[in-house]
Tab-separated table of N, CA and C in Angstrom:
chain	number	residue	atom	x	y	z
A	135	MET	N	168.336	182.440	208.893
A	135	MET	CA	168.158	181.283	208.020
A	135	MET	C	167.945	181.749	206.583
A	136	LYS	N	168.540	182.838	206.190
A	136	LYS	CA	168.302	183.375	204.857
A	136	LYS	C	168.931	182.499	203.766
A	137	ASN	N	170.237	182.578	203.576
A	137	ASN	CA	170.929	181.785	202.555
A	137	ASN	C	171.954	180.883	203.230
A	138	PHE	N	171.656	179.597	203.241
A	138	PHE	CA	172.492	178.623	203.946
A	138	PHE	C	172.826	177.463	203.028
A	139	LEU	N	173.982	176.882	203.268
A	139	LEU	CA	174.349	175.617	202.657
A	139	LEU	C	174.317	174.582	203.769
A	140	ILE	N	173.666	173.451	203.516
A	140	ILE	CA	173.581	172.361	204.489
A	140	ILE	C	174.329	171.168	203.916
A	141	LEU	N	175.246	170.600	204.717
A	141	LEU	CA	176.040	169.443	204.296
A	141	LEU	C	175.856	168.306	205.282
A	142	ASP	N	175.757	167.094	204.756
A	142	ASP	CA	175.773	165.911	205.612
A	142	ASP	C	176.324	164.738	204.816
A	143	THR	N	177.270	164.027	205.421
A	143	THR	CA	177.846	162.825	204.810
A	143	THR	C	177.981	161.727	205.858
A	144	SER	N	177.021	161.656	206.757
A	144	SER	CA	177.087	160.674	207.846
A	144	SER	C	176.644	159.281	207.417
A	145	THR	N	175.962	159.191	206.279
A	145	THR	CA	175.503	157.900	205.760
A	145	THR	C	176.163	157.665	204.403
A	146	GLU	N	175.682	156.680	203.673
A	146	GLU	CA	176.200	156.439	202.326
A	146	GLU	C	175.710	157.490	201.341
A	147	VAL	N	174.867	158.393	201.792
A	147	VAL	CA	174.321	159.450	200.949
A	147	VAL	C	174.995	160.766	201.317
A	148	GLN	N	175.660	161.366	200.340
A	148	GLN	CA	176.229	162.692	200.561
A	148	GLN	C	175.172	163.708	200.153
A	149	ILE	N	174.926	164.680	201.026
A	149	ILE	CA	173.839	165.629	200.807
A	149	ILE	C	174.377	167.049	200.807
A	150	VAL	N	173.932	167.813	199.808
A	150	VAL	CA	174.188	169.248	199.758
A	150	VAL	C	172.844	169.915	199.493
A	151	ILE	N	172.464	170.814	200.386
A	151	ILE	CA	171.184	171.510	200.270
A	151	ILE	C	171.461	173.004	200.272
A	152	LEU	N	170.847	173.699	199.330
A	152	LEU	CA	170.949	175.151	199.301
A	152	LEU	C	169.619	175.732	199.751
A	153	VAL	N	169.683	176.556	200.781
A	153	VAL	CA	168.508	177.249	201.300
A	153	VAL	C	168.630	178.712	200.880
A	154	ILE	N	167.631	179.198	200.159
A	154	ILE	CA	167.591	180.592	199.716
A	154	ILE	C	166.347	181.242	200.309
A	155	ASP	N	166.525	182.358	200.944
A	155	ASP	CA	165.413	183.086	201.579
A	155	ASP	C	164.575	182.176	202.470
A	156	GLY	N	165.237	181.257	203.171
A	156	GLY	CA	164.553	180.400	204.133
A	156	GLY	C	163.827	179.207	203.544
A	157	ASN	N	163.985	178.954	202.242
A	157	ASN	CA	163.333	177.811	201.591
A	157	ASN	C	164.373	176.939	200.898
A	158	ILE	N	164.099	175.642	200.855
A	158	ILE	CA	165.009	174.741	200.144
A	158	ILE	C	164.896	175.030	198.655
A	159	LYS	N	165.989	175.501	198.087
A	159	LYS	CA	166.034	175.807	196.656
A	159	LYS	C	166.523	174.585	195.876
A	160	THR	N	167.560	173.941	196.395
A	160	THR	CA	168.131	172.768	195.733
A	160	THR	C	168.534	171.746	196.782
A	161	PHE	N	168.198	170.487	196.503
A	161	PHE	CA	168.523	169.368	197.388
A	161	PHE	C	169.172	168.313	196.503
A	162	LYS	N	170.486	168.165	196.618
A	162	LYS	CA	171.224	167.186	195.803
A	162	LYS	C	171.770	166.087	196.694
A	163	LYS	N	171.663	164.857	196.174
A	163	LYS	CA	172.194	163.695	196.882
A	163	LYS	C	173.122	162.941	195.949
A	164	ASN	N	174.136	162.366	196.529
A	164	ASN	CA	175.011	161.467	195.794
A	164	ASN	C	175.167	160.212	196.633
A	165	PHE	N	174.910	159.082	196.025
A	165	PHE	CA	174.976	157.822	196.745
A	165	PHE	C	176.269	157.124	196.378
A	166	GLY	N	177.110	156.867	197.366
A	166	GLY	CA	178.368	156.189	197.103
A	166	GLY	C	179.192	156.086	198.359
A	167	LYS	N	179.344	154.882	198.846
A	167	LYS	CA	179.965	154.652	200.149
A	167	LYS	C	181.411	155.131	200.234
A	168	LYS	N	182.174	154.989	199.194
A	168	LYS	CA	183.616	155.251	199.281
A	168	LYS	C	184.035	156.553	198.595
A	169	ASN	N	183.104	157.411	198.258
A	169	ASN	CA	183.445	158.569	197.441
A	169	ASN	C	183.248	159.911	198.133
A	170	TYR	N	183.304	159.949	199.440
A	170	TYR	CA	183.030	161.191	200.163
A	170	TYR	C	183.926	162.332	199.709
A	171	VAL	N	185.220	162.117	199.733
A	171	VAL	CA	186.169	163.178	199.414
A	171	VAL	C	186.049	163.574	197.950
A	172	ALA	N	185.958	162.608	197.064
A	172	ALA	CA	185.913	162.892	195.635
A	172	ALA	C	184.633	163.598	195.210
A	173	ASN	N	183.543	163.406	195.940
A	173	ASN	CA	182.252	163.926	195.487
A	173	ASN	C	181.751	165.176	196.195
A	174	MET	N	182.228	165.484	197.380
A	174	MET	CA	181.659	166.596	198.145
A	174	MET	C	181.803	167.935	197.430
A	175	VAL	N	183.006	168.294	197.033
A	175	VAL	CA	183.219	169.599	196.405
A	175	VAL	C	182.515	169.692	195.050
A	176	PRO	N	182.598	168.681	194.165
A	176	PRO	CA	181.850	168.775	192.911
A	176	PRO	C	180.330	168.883	193.127
A	177	LEU	N	179.810	168.193	194.127
A	177	LEU	CA	178.379	168.274	194.416
A	177	LEU	C	178.016	169.690	194.880
A	178	MET	N	178.827	170.261	195.752
A	178	MET	CA	178.603	171.644	196.196
A	178	MET	C	178.703	172.605	195.015
A	179	ASP	N	179.707	172.415	194.197
A	179	ASP	CA	179.921	173.280	193.039
A	179	ASP	C	178.715	173.252	192.103
A	180	THR	N	178.173	172.063	191.856
A	180	THR	CA	176.991	171.922	191.004
A	180	THR	C	175.813	172.697	191.577
A	181	VAL	N	175.568	172.523	192.865
A	181	VAL	CA	174.442	173.203	193.520
A	181	VAL	C	174.602	174.719	193.423
A	182	LEU	N	175.782	175.218	193.710
A	182	LEU	CA	176.006	176.661	193.684
A	182	LEU	C	175.911	177.223	192.267
A	183	LYS	N	176.506	176.548	191.286
A	183	LYS	CA	176.470	177.032	189.902
A	183	LYS	C	175.058	177.008	189.333
A	184	GLU	N	174.294	175.955	189.627
A	184	GLU	CA	172.913	175.880	189.138
A	184	GLU	C	172.081	177.062	189.626
A	185	ASN	N	172.441	177.599	190.770
A	185	ASN	CA	171.672	178.689	191.370
A	185	ASN	C	172.373	180.042	191.279
A	186	LYS	N	173.501	180.075	190.559
A	186	LYS	CA	174.267	181.308	190.379
A	186	LYS	C	174.567	181.987	191.720
A	187	ILE	N	174.997	181.163	192.673
A	187	ILE	CA	175.338	181.625	194.019
A	187	ILE	C	176.816	181.334	194.258
A	188	ASN	N	177.488	182.250	194.909
A	188	ASN	CA	178.868	182.040	195.329
A	188	ASN	C	178.896	181.780	196.824
A	189	LEU	N	179.936	181.135	197.282
A	189	LEU	CA	180.062	180.876	198.719
A	189	LEU	C	180.019	182.176	199.522
A	190	LYS	N	180.550	183.253	198.968
A	190	LYS	CA	180.552	184.535	199.685
A	190	LYS	C	179.144	185.105	199.855
A	191	ASP	N	178.168	184.582	199.107
A	191	ASP	CA	176.779	185.048	199.213
A	191	ASP	C	176.010	184.356	200.334
A	192	LEU	N	176.629	183.376	200.974
A	192	LEU	CA	175.944	182.624	202.027
A	192	LEU	C	175.939	183.404	203.338
A	193	ASN	N	174.851	183.227	204.088
A	193	ASN	CA	174.757	183.806	205.434
A	193	ASN	C	175.243	182.830	206.489
A	194	GLY	N	175.471	181.575	206.082
A	194	GLY	CA	175.956	180.579	207.018
A	194	GLY	C	176.002	179.208	206.384
A	195	ILE	N	176.554	178.288	207.138
A	195	ILE	CA	176.628	176.894	206.711
A	195	ILE	C	176.232	176.026	207.896
A	196	LEU	N	175.481	174.973	207.615
A	196	LEU	CA	175.026	174.056	208.651
A	196	LEU	C	175.525	172.668	208.291
A	197	VAL	N	176.071	171.961	209.261
A	197	VAL	CA	176.636	170.640	208.992
A	197	VAL	C	176.058	169.604	209.944
A	198	GLY	N	175.735	168.448	209.379
A	198	GLY	CA	175.387	167.284	210.187
A	198	GLY	C	176.677	166.675	210.700
A	199	THR	N	176.816	166.589	212.014
A	199	THR	CA	178.087	166.159	212.604
A	199	THR	C	178.117	164.684	212.976
A	200	GLY	N	177.113	163.927	212.560
A	200	GLY	CA	177.068	162.517	212.902
A	200	GLY	C	176.058	162.288	213.994
A	201	PRO	N	176.014	161.103	214.495
A	201	PRO	CA	176.934	159.984	214.298
A	201	PRO	C	176.747	159.366	212.911
A	202	GLY	N	177.659	158.481	212.576
A	202	GLY	CA	177.572	157.799	211.298
A	202	GLY	C	178.941	157.408	210.801
A	203	SER	N	179.093	157.503	209.497
A	203	SER	CA	180.334	157.111	208.850
A	203	SER	C	181.520	157.896	209.406
A	204	TYR	N	182.545	157.183	209.815
A	204	TYR	CA	183.748	157.815	210.372
A	204	TYR	C	184.362	158.786	209.361
A	205	THR	N	184.590	158.307	208.147
A	205	THR	CA	185.186	159.157	207.118
A	205	THR	C	184.210	160.227	206.667
A	206	GLY	N	182.973	159.843	206.447
A	206	GLY	CA	181.976	160.788	205.959
A	206	GLY	C	181.794	161.990	206.853
A	207	THR	N	181.645	161.753	208.138
A	207	THR	CA	181.433	162.886	209.040
A	207	THR	C	182.647	163.812	209.059
A	208	ARG	N	183.831	163.258	208.947
A	208	ARG	CA	185.031	164.105	208.912
A	208	ARG	C	185.040	164.992	207.671
A	209	VAL	N	184.624	164.444	206.532
A	209	VAL	CA	184.632	165.215	205.287
A	209	VAL	C	183.673	166.396	205.383
A	210	ALA	N	182.449	166.164	205.819
A	210	ALA	CA	181.467	167.250	205.901
A	210	ALA	C	181.876	168.294	206.932
A	211	VAL	N	182.356	167.852	208.077
A	211	VAL	CA	182.752	168.797	209.128
A	211	VAL	C	183.942	169.639	208.664
A	212	LEU	N	184.949	169.007	208.108
A	212	LEU	CA	186.122	169.757	207.648
A	212	LEU	C	185.751	170.729	206.527
A	213	THR	N	184.955	170.277	205.574
A	213	THR	CA	184.535	171.144	204.471
A	213	THR	C	183.785	172.360	204.994
A	214	SER	N	182.865	172.141	205.919
A	214	SER	CA	182.077	173.258	206.456
A	214	SER	C	182.950	174.217	207.266
A	215	LYS	N	183.918	173.687	207.992
A	215	LYS	CA	184.822	174.550	208.763
A	215	LYS	C	185.649	175.438	207.831
A	216	ILE	N	186.149	174.858	206.756
A	216	ILE	CA	186.954	175.629	205.799
A	216	ILE	C	186.128	176.755	205.198
A	217	ILE	N	184.892	176.458	204.815
A	217	ILE	CA	184.026	177.486	204.228
A	217	ILE	C	183.724	178.583	205.251
A	218	ALA	N	183.344	178.180	206.457
A	218	ALA	CA	183.004	179.165	207.494
A	218	ALA	C	184.187	180.081	207.801
A	219	LEU	N	185.366	179.506	207.922
A	219	LEU	CA	186.550	180.308	208.232
A	219	LEU	C	186.987	181.166	207.041
A	220	SER	N	186.924	180.611	205.846
A	220	SER	CA	187.369	181.336	204.657
A	220	SER	C	186.485	182.533	204.337
A	221	PHE	N	185.188	182.395	204.573
A	221	PHE	CA	184.251	183.458	204.215
A	221	PHE	C	183.689	184.189	205.432
A	222	ASN	N	184.224	183.861	206.604
A	222	ASN	CA	183.813	184.515	207.845
A	222	ASN	C	182.287	184.505	208.010
A	223	ILE	N	181.708	183.309	207.873
A	223	ILE	CA	180.261	183.158	208.040
A	223	ILE	C	179.991	182.197	209.194
A	224	PRO	N	178.820	182.316	209.809
A	224	PRO	CA	178.492	181.434	210.927
A	224	PRO	C	178.431	179.970	210.503
A	225	LEU	N	178.834	179.116	211.423
A	225	LEU	CA	178.740	177.666	211.237
A	225	LEU	C	177.797	177.129	212.300
A	226	LEU	N	176.825	176.347	211.858
A	226	LEU	CA	175.896	175.697	212.769
A	226	LEU	C	176.084	174.196	212.654
A	227	GLU	N	175.829	173.483	213.747
A	227	GLU	CA	175.929	172.024	213.740
A	227	GLU	C	174.602	171.431	214.189
A	228	ILE	N	174.340	170.210	213.718
A	228	ILE	CA	173.141	169.486	214.107
A	228	ILE	C	173.452	167.994	214.084
A	229	ASN	N	172.800	167.266	214.950
A	229	ASN	CA	172.907	165.813	214.950
A	229	ASN	C	172.341	165.302	213.621
A	230	SER	N	173.085	164.458	212.930
A	230	SER	CA	172.654	163.958	211.620
A	230	SER	C	171.363	163.154	211.692
A	231	LEU	N	171.152	162.427	212.781
A	231	LEU	CA	169.915	161.653	212.926
A	231	LEU	C	168.702	162.575	212.914
A	232	ILE	N	168.800	163.692	213.585
A	232	ILE	CA	167.695	164.654	213.628
A	232	ILE	C	167.567	165.376	212.292
A	233	LEU	N	168.684	165.798	211.723
A	233	LEU	CA	168.661	166.490	210.434
A	233	LEU	C	167.946	165.664	209.370
A	234	LEU	N	168.372	164.422	209.205
A	234	LEU	CA	167.904	163.604	208.085
A	234	LEU	C	166.482	163.078	208.243
A	235	THR	N	165.900	163.195	209.441
A	235	THR	CA	164.518	162.732	209.652
A	235	THR	C	163.624	163.842	210.205
A	236	SER	N	164.052	165.079	210.099
A	236	SER	CA	163.291	166.200	210.665
A	236	SER	C	161.918	166.375	210.023
A	237	GLY	N	161.716	165.849	208.837
A	237	GLY	CA	160.438	165.997	208.150
A	237	GLY	C	159.389	164.962	208.497
A	238	TYR	N	159.726	164.021	209.359
A	238	TYR	CA	158.744	163.014	209.772
A	238	TYR	C	157.862	163.593	210.874
A	239	LEU	N	156.577	163.235	210.847
A	239	LEU	CA	155.611	163.838	211.763
A	239	LEU	C	155.120	162.906	212.861
A	240	GLN	N	155.643	161.704	212.952
A	240	GLN	CA	155.177	160.762	213.960
A	240	GLN	C	155.381	161.299	215.373
A	241	LYS	N	154.457	160.912	216.273
A	241	LYS	CA	154.588	161.274	217.685
A	241	LYS	C	155.872	160.673	218.252
A	242	TYR	N	156.125	159.404	217.933
A	242	TYR	CA	157.357	158.714	218.335
A	242	TYR	C	158.191	158.484	217.086
A	243	LEU	N	159.491	158.679	217.198
A	243	LEU	CA	160.377	158.488	216.060
A	243	LEU	C	161.737	158.019	216.564
A	244	THR	N	162.265	156.971	215.931
A	244	THR	CA	163.579	156.442	216.285
A	244	THR	C	164.422	156.333	215.012
A	245	PRO	N	165.119	157.430	214.634
A	245	PRO	CA	165.981	157.369	213.456
A	245	PRO	C	167.246	156.558	213.742
A	246	LEU	N	167.670	155.795	212.741
A	246	LEU	CA	168.819	154.897	212.897
A	246	LEU	C	169.771	155.010	211.715
A	247	ILE	N	171.047	154.850	212.003
A	247	ILE	CA	172.078	154.700	210.979
A	247	ILE	C	172.800	153.400	211.290
A	248	ASP	N	172.965	152.567	210.276
A	248	ASP	CA	173.610	151.265	210.460
A	248	ASP	C	175.035	151.447	210.977
A	249	ALA	N	175.330	150.786	212.098
A	249	ALA	CA	176.676	150.830	212.684
A	249	ALA	C	177.358	149.464	212.590
A	250	ARG	N	176.784	148.572	211.804
A	250	ARG	CA	177.314	147.229	211.543
A	250	ARG	C	177.116	146.268	212.708
A	251	ASN	N	177.162	144.993	212.377
A	251	ASN	CA	177.076	143.897	213.353
A	251	ASN	C	175.839	143.969	214.246
A	252	ASN	N	174.694	144.293	213.641
A	252	ASN	CA	173.420	144.361	214.356
A	252	ASN	C	173.373	145.488	215.389
A	253	PHE	N	174.206	146.500	215.198
A	253	PHE	CA	174.175	147.702	216.025
A	253	PHE	C	173.798	148.888	215.152
A	254	PHE	N	173.233	149.897	215.799
A	254	PHE	CA	172.798	151.091	215.092
A	254	PHE	C	173.132	152.321	215.919
A	255	PHE	N	173.461	153.409	215.217
A	255	PHE	CA	173.508	154.711	215.870
A	255	PHE	C	172.069	155.192	215.866
A	256	GLY	N	171.581	155.611	217.007
A	256	GLY	CA	170.196	156.043	217.049
A	256	GLY	C	169.898	156.909	218.247
A	257	LEU	N	168.697	157.421	218.235
A	257	LEU	CA	168.105	158.131	219.357
A	257	LEU	C	166.608	157.973	219.187
A	258	SER	N	165.843	158.395	220.170
A	258	SER	CA	164.396	158.297	220.045
A	258	SER	C	163.766	159.600	220.517
A	259	LEU	N	162.736	160.001	219.786
A	259	LEU	CA	162.034	161.245	220.072
A	259	LEU	C	160.568	160.963	220.367
A	260	LYS	N	159.997	161.742	221.262
A	260	LYS	CA	158.551	161.743	221.502
A	260	LYS	C	158.120	163.202	221.427
A	261	ASN	N	157.243	163.500	220.480
A	261	ASN	CA	156.805	164.886	220.270
A	261	ASN	C	158.000	165.839	220.142
A	262	ASN	N	158.991	165.415	219.381
A	262	ASN	CA	160.204	166.194	219.100
A	262	ASN	C	161.115	166.412	220.304
A	263	GLU	N	160.851	165.729	221.401
A	263	GLU	CA	161.732	165.777	222.569
A	263	GLU	C	162.516	164.466	222.626
A	264	ILE	N	163.794	164.546	222.895
A	264	ILE	CA	164.633	163.350	222.947
A	264	ILE	C	164.319	162.564	224.217
A	265	ILE	N	163.885	161.299	224.027
A	265	ILE	CA	163.594	160.435	225.180
A	265	ILE	C	164.644	159.334	225.336
A	266	LEU	N	165.414	159.088	224.296
A	266	LEU	CA	166.553	158.172	224.352
A	266	LEU	C	167.715	158.911	223.708
A	267	PRO	N	168.756	159.226	224.484
A	267	PRO	CA	169.858	160.005	223.912
A	267	PRO	C	170.585	159.223	222.825
A	268	GLU	N	171.249	159.953	221.961
A	268	GLU	CA	171.984	159.283	220.893
A	268	GLU	C	172.999	158.324	221.483
A	269	GLY	N	173.158	157.227	220.783
A	269	GLY	CA	174.107	156.227	221.227
A	269	GLY	C	174.236	155.137	220.189
A	270	ARG	N	175.071	154.171	220.493
A	270	ARG	CA	175.234	152.985	219.645
A	270	ARG	C	174.502	151.869	220.363
A	271	TYR	N	173.421	151.404	219.743
A	271	TYR	CA	172.514	150.477	220.405
A	271	TYR	C	172.369	149.175	219.624
A	272	ASN	N	172.129	148.109	220.365
A	272	ASN	CA	171.814	146.804	219.798
A	272	ASN	C	170.383	146.835	219.287
A	273	LYS	N	170.135	146.152	218.188
A	273	LYS	CA	168.799	146.109	217.590
A	273	LYS	C	167.750	145.632	218.585
A	274	VAL	N	168.056	144.661	219.398
A	274	VAL	CA	167.092	144.127	220.370
A	274	VAL	C	166.670	145.216	221.355
A	275	PHE	N	167.612	145.998	221.848
A	275	PHE	CA	167.289	147.088	222.766
A	275	PHE	C	166.391	148.121	222.088
A	276	LEU	N	166.682	148.442	220.839
A	276	LEU	CA	165.920	149.463	220.128
A	276	LEU	C	164.486	149.045	219.850
A	277	ASP	N	164.200	147.754	219.924
A	277	ASP	CA	162.825	147.297	219.716
A	277	ASP	C	161.876	147.863	220.766
A	278	ASN	N	162.399	148.399	221.857
A	278	ASN	CA	161.575	149.033	222.885
A	278	ASN	C	161.105	150.428	222.477
A	279	TYR	N	161.629	150.948	221.378
A	279	TYR	CA	161.299	152.300	220.927
A	279	TYR	C	160.630	152.216	219.555
A	280	PRO	N	159.487	152.903	219.370
A	280	PRO	CA	158.693	152.737	218.148
A	280	PRO	C	159.184	153.559	216.959
A	281	ASN	N	158.613	153.194	215.808
A	281	ASN	CA	158.799	153.911	214.545
A	281	ASN	C	160.259	154.047	214.133
A	282	HIS	N	160.903	152.908	213.975
A	282	HIS	CA	162.284	152.912	213.487
A	282	HIS	C	162.314	153.415	212.048
A	283	ILE	N	163.276	154.248	211.771
A	283	ILE	CA	163.528	154.673	210.399
A	283	ILE	C	165.015	154.487	210.160
A	284	LEU	N	165.357	153.469	209.389
A	284	LEU	CA	166.748	153.256	209.004
A	284	LEU	C	167.019	154.212	207.845
A	285	ILE	N	167.862	155.184	208.071
A	285	ILE	CA	168.080	156.243	207.091
A	285	ILE	C	168.779	155.671	205.862
A	286	THR	N	168.137	155.856	204.705
A	286	THR	CA	168.674	155.399	203.426
A	286	THR	C	168.566	156.530	202.406
A	287	ASN	N	169.009	156.254	201.203
A	287	ASN	CA	168.947	157.213	200.108
A	287	ASN	C	167.517	157.662	199.817
A	288	ASP	N	166.540	156.800	200.079
A	288	ASP	CA	165.165	157.060	199.653
A	288	ASP	C	164.249	157.645	200.716
A	289	ASN	N	164.671	157.746	201.960
A	289	ASN	CA	163.705	158.156	202.982
A	289	ASN	C	164.135	159.366	203.810
A	290	ILE	N	165.009	160.170	203.277
A	290	ILE	CA	165.432	161.387	203.973
A	290	ILE	C	164.345	162.443	203.794
A	291	LYS	N	163.890	163.018	204.918
A	291	LYS	CA	162.869	164.067	204.879
A	291	LYS	C	163.317	165.211	205.774
A	292	LEU	N	163.228	166.426	205.252
A	292	LEU	CA	163.662	167.593	206.013
A	292	LEU	C	162.519	168.562	206.283
A	293	ASP	N	162.579	169.162	207.451
A	293	ASP	CA	161.703	170.264	207.844
A	293	ASP	C	162.638	171.361	208.344
A	294	LEU	N	162.773	172.428	207.563
A	294	LEU	CA	163.751	173.467	207.905
A	294	LEU	C	163.497	174.117	209.257
A	295	LYS	N	162.234	174.270	209.637
A	295	LYS	CA	161.952	174.867	210.952
A	295	LYS	C	162.533	174.001	212.062
A	296	LYS	N	162.328	172.683	211.951
A	296	LYS	CA	162.893	171.778	212.961
A	296	LYS	C	164.416	171.775	212.898
A	297	VAL	N	164.952	171.770	211.689
A	297	VAL	CA	166.407	171.749	211.525
A	297	VAL	C	167.036	172.938	212.248
A	298	PHE	N	166.516	174.130	212.002
A	298	PHE	CA	167.114	175.313	212.619
A	298	PHE	C	166.758	175.434	214.100
A	299	PHE	N	165.686	174.773	214.535
A	299	PHE	CA	165.366	174.723	215.963
A	299	PHE	C	166.423	173.909	216.714
A	300	TYR	N	166.803	172.758	216.151
A	300	TYR	CA	167.772	171.874	216.806
A	300	TYR	C	169.226	172.288	216.570
A	301	ALA	N	169.489	173.044	215.518
A	301	ALA	CA	170.868	173.435	215.196
A	301	ALA	C	171.433	174.358	216.269
A	302	LYS	N	172.736	174.219	216.475
A	302	LYS	CA	173.432	175.064	217.449
A	302	LYS	C	174.563	175.801	216.742
A	303	LYS	N	174.686	177.071	217.055
A	303	LYS	CA	175.786	177.842	216.482
A	303	LYS	C	177.098	177.380	217.115
A	304	VAL	N	178.082	177.158	216.275
A	304	VAL	CA	179.403	176.740	216.737
A	304	VAL	C	180.146	177.988	217.211
A	305	LYS	N	180.517	177.996	218.475
A	305	LYS	CA	181.189	179.172	219.053
A	305	LYS	C	182.625	179.299	218.566
A	306	ASN	N	183.344	178.193	218.534
A	306	ASN	CA	184.727	178.200	218.069
A	306	ASN	C	184.849	177.165	216.952
A	307	VAL	N	184.866	177.650	215.730
A	307	VAL	CA	184.886	176.769	214.554
A	307	VAL	C	186.056	175.799	214.612
A	308	HIS	N	187.190	176.245	215.102
A	308	HIS	CA	188.377	175.387	215.171
A	308	HIS	C	188.148	174.155	216.048
A	309	ASN	N	187.265	174.257	217.019
A	309	ASN	CA	187.043	173.158	217.965
A	309	ASN	C	185.959	172.172	217.547
A	310	LEU	N	185.259	172.436	216.452
A	310	LEU	CA	184.198	171.516	216.029
A	310	LEU	C	184.801	170.202	215.542
A	311	VAL	N	184.314	169.104	216.085
A	311	VAL	CA	184.754	167.772	215.665
A	311	VAL	C	183.521	166.923	215.363
A	312	PRO	N	183.679	165.921	214.506
A	312	PRO	CA	182.565	165.018	214.237
A	312	PRO	C	182.134	164.281	215.499
A	313	ASN	N	180.909	163.859	215.501
A	313	ASN	CA	180.324	163.151	216.633
A	313	ASN	C	180.582	161.654	216.467
A	314	TYR	N	181.652	161.174	217.085
A	314	TYR	CA	181.969	159.751	217.027
A	314	TYR	C	181.390	159.069	218.251
A	315	LEU	N	180.648	158.004	218.044
A	315	LEU	CA	180.085	157.259	219.166
A	315	LEU	C	180.826	155.962	219.420
A	316	VAL	N	181.785	155.650	218.570
A	316	VAL	CA	182.566	154.424	218.706
A	316	VAL	C	184.020	154.826	218.883
A	317	LYS	N	184.695	154.190	219.808
A	317	LYS	CA	186.119	154.463	220.012
A	317	LYS	C	186.904	153.927	218.828
A	318	ILE	N	187.787	154.742	218.310
A	318	ILE	CA	188.601	154.347	217.157
A	318	ILE	C	189.954	153.869	217.650
């Protein structure tokens, strides 16, 4: 976990995080529903230039694979795959719901991403153990699980220890696909 770039575009917030020596050095967000492709590379470029880091200096890249925005998750996954393959660095993946709420300390936690029409992508945790697997759930059903956090631009919290605990190394970068919970 020395020098990592973390990407997530599963919500309306595009996130680029630079981890240096195991600590968050820079955390940049861009809010814009329709600008995933146009904003990802410039946001990454800004983060790297501000810290005088090149992609070749990274020890790995970690990507939130969704669930969430159909287009957004594809942009982050594809971008991370290109970087990992181009620079021959490890690629790690993590569920975006866990990534974006890893800094919350509640005993029970139910992170949610709006899936439209009173449905949400969500899961539920008790003491950091998944008690409701990720899925697309109706709001009424989710009322059975406490501490809802609808992920927005203002409430993203990260805990790097939890992030790297839940992250999984991608064995075959070519086979990594976004986590779609809805049939397209």
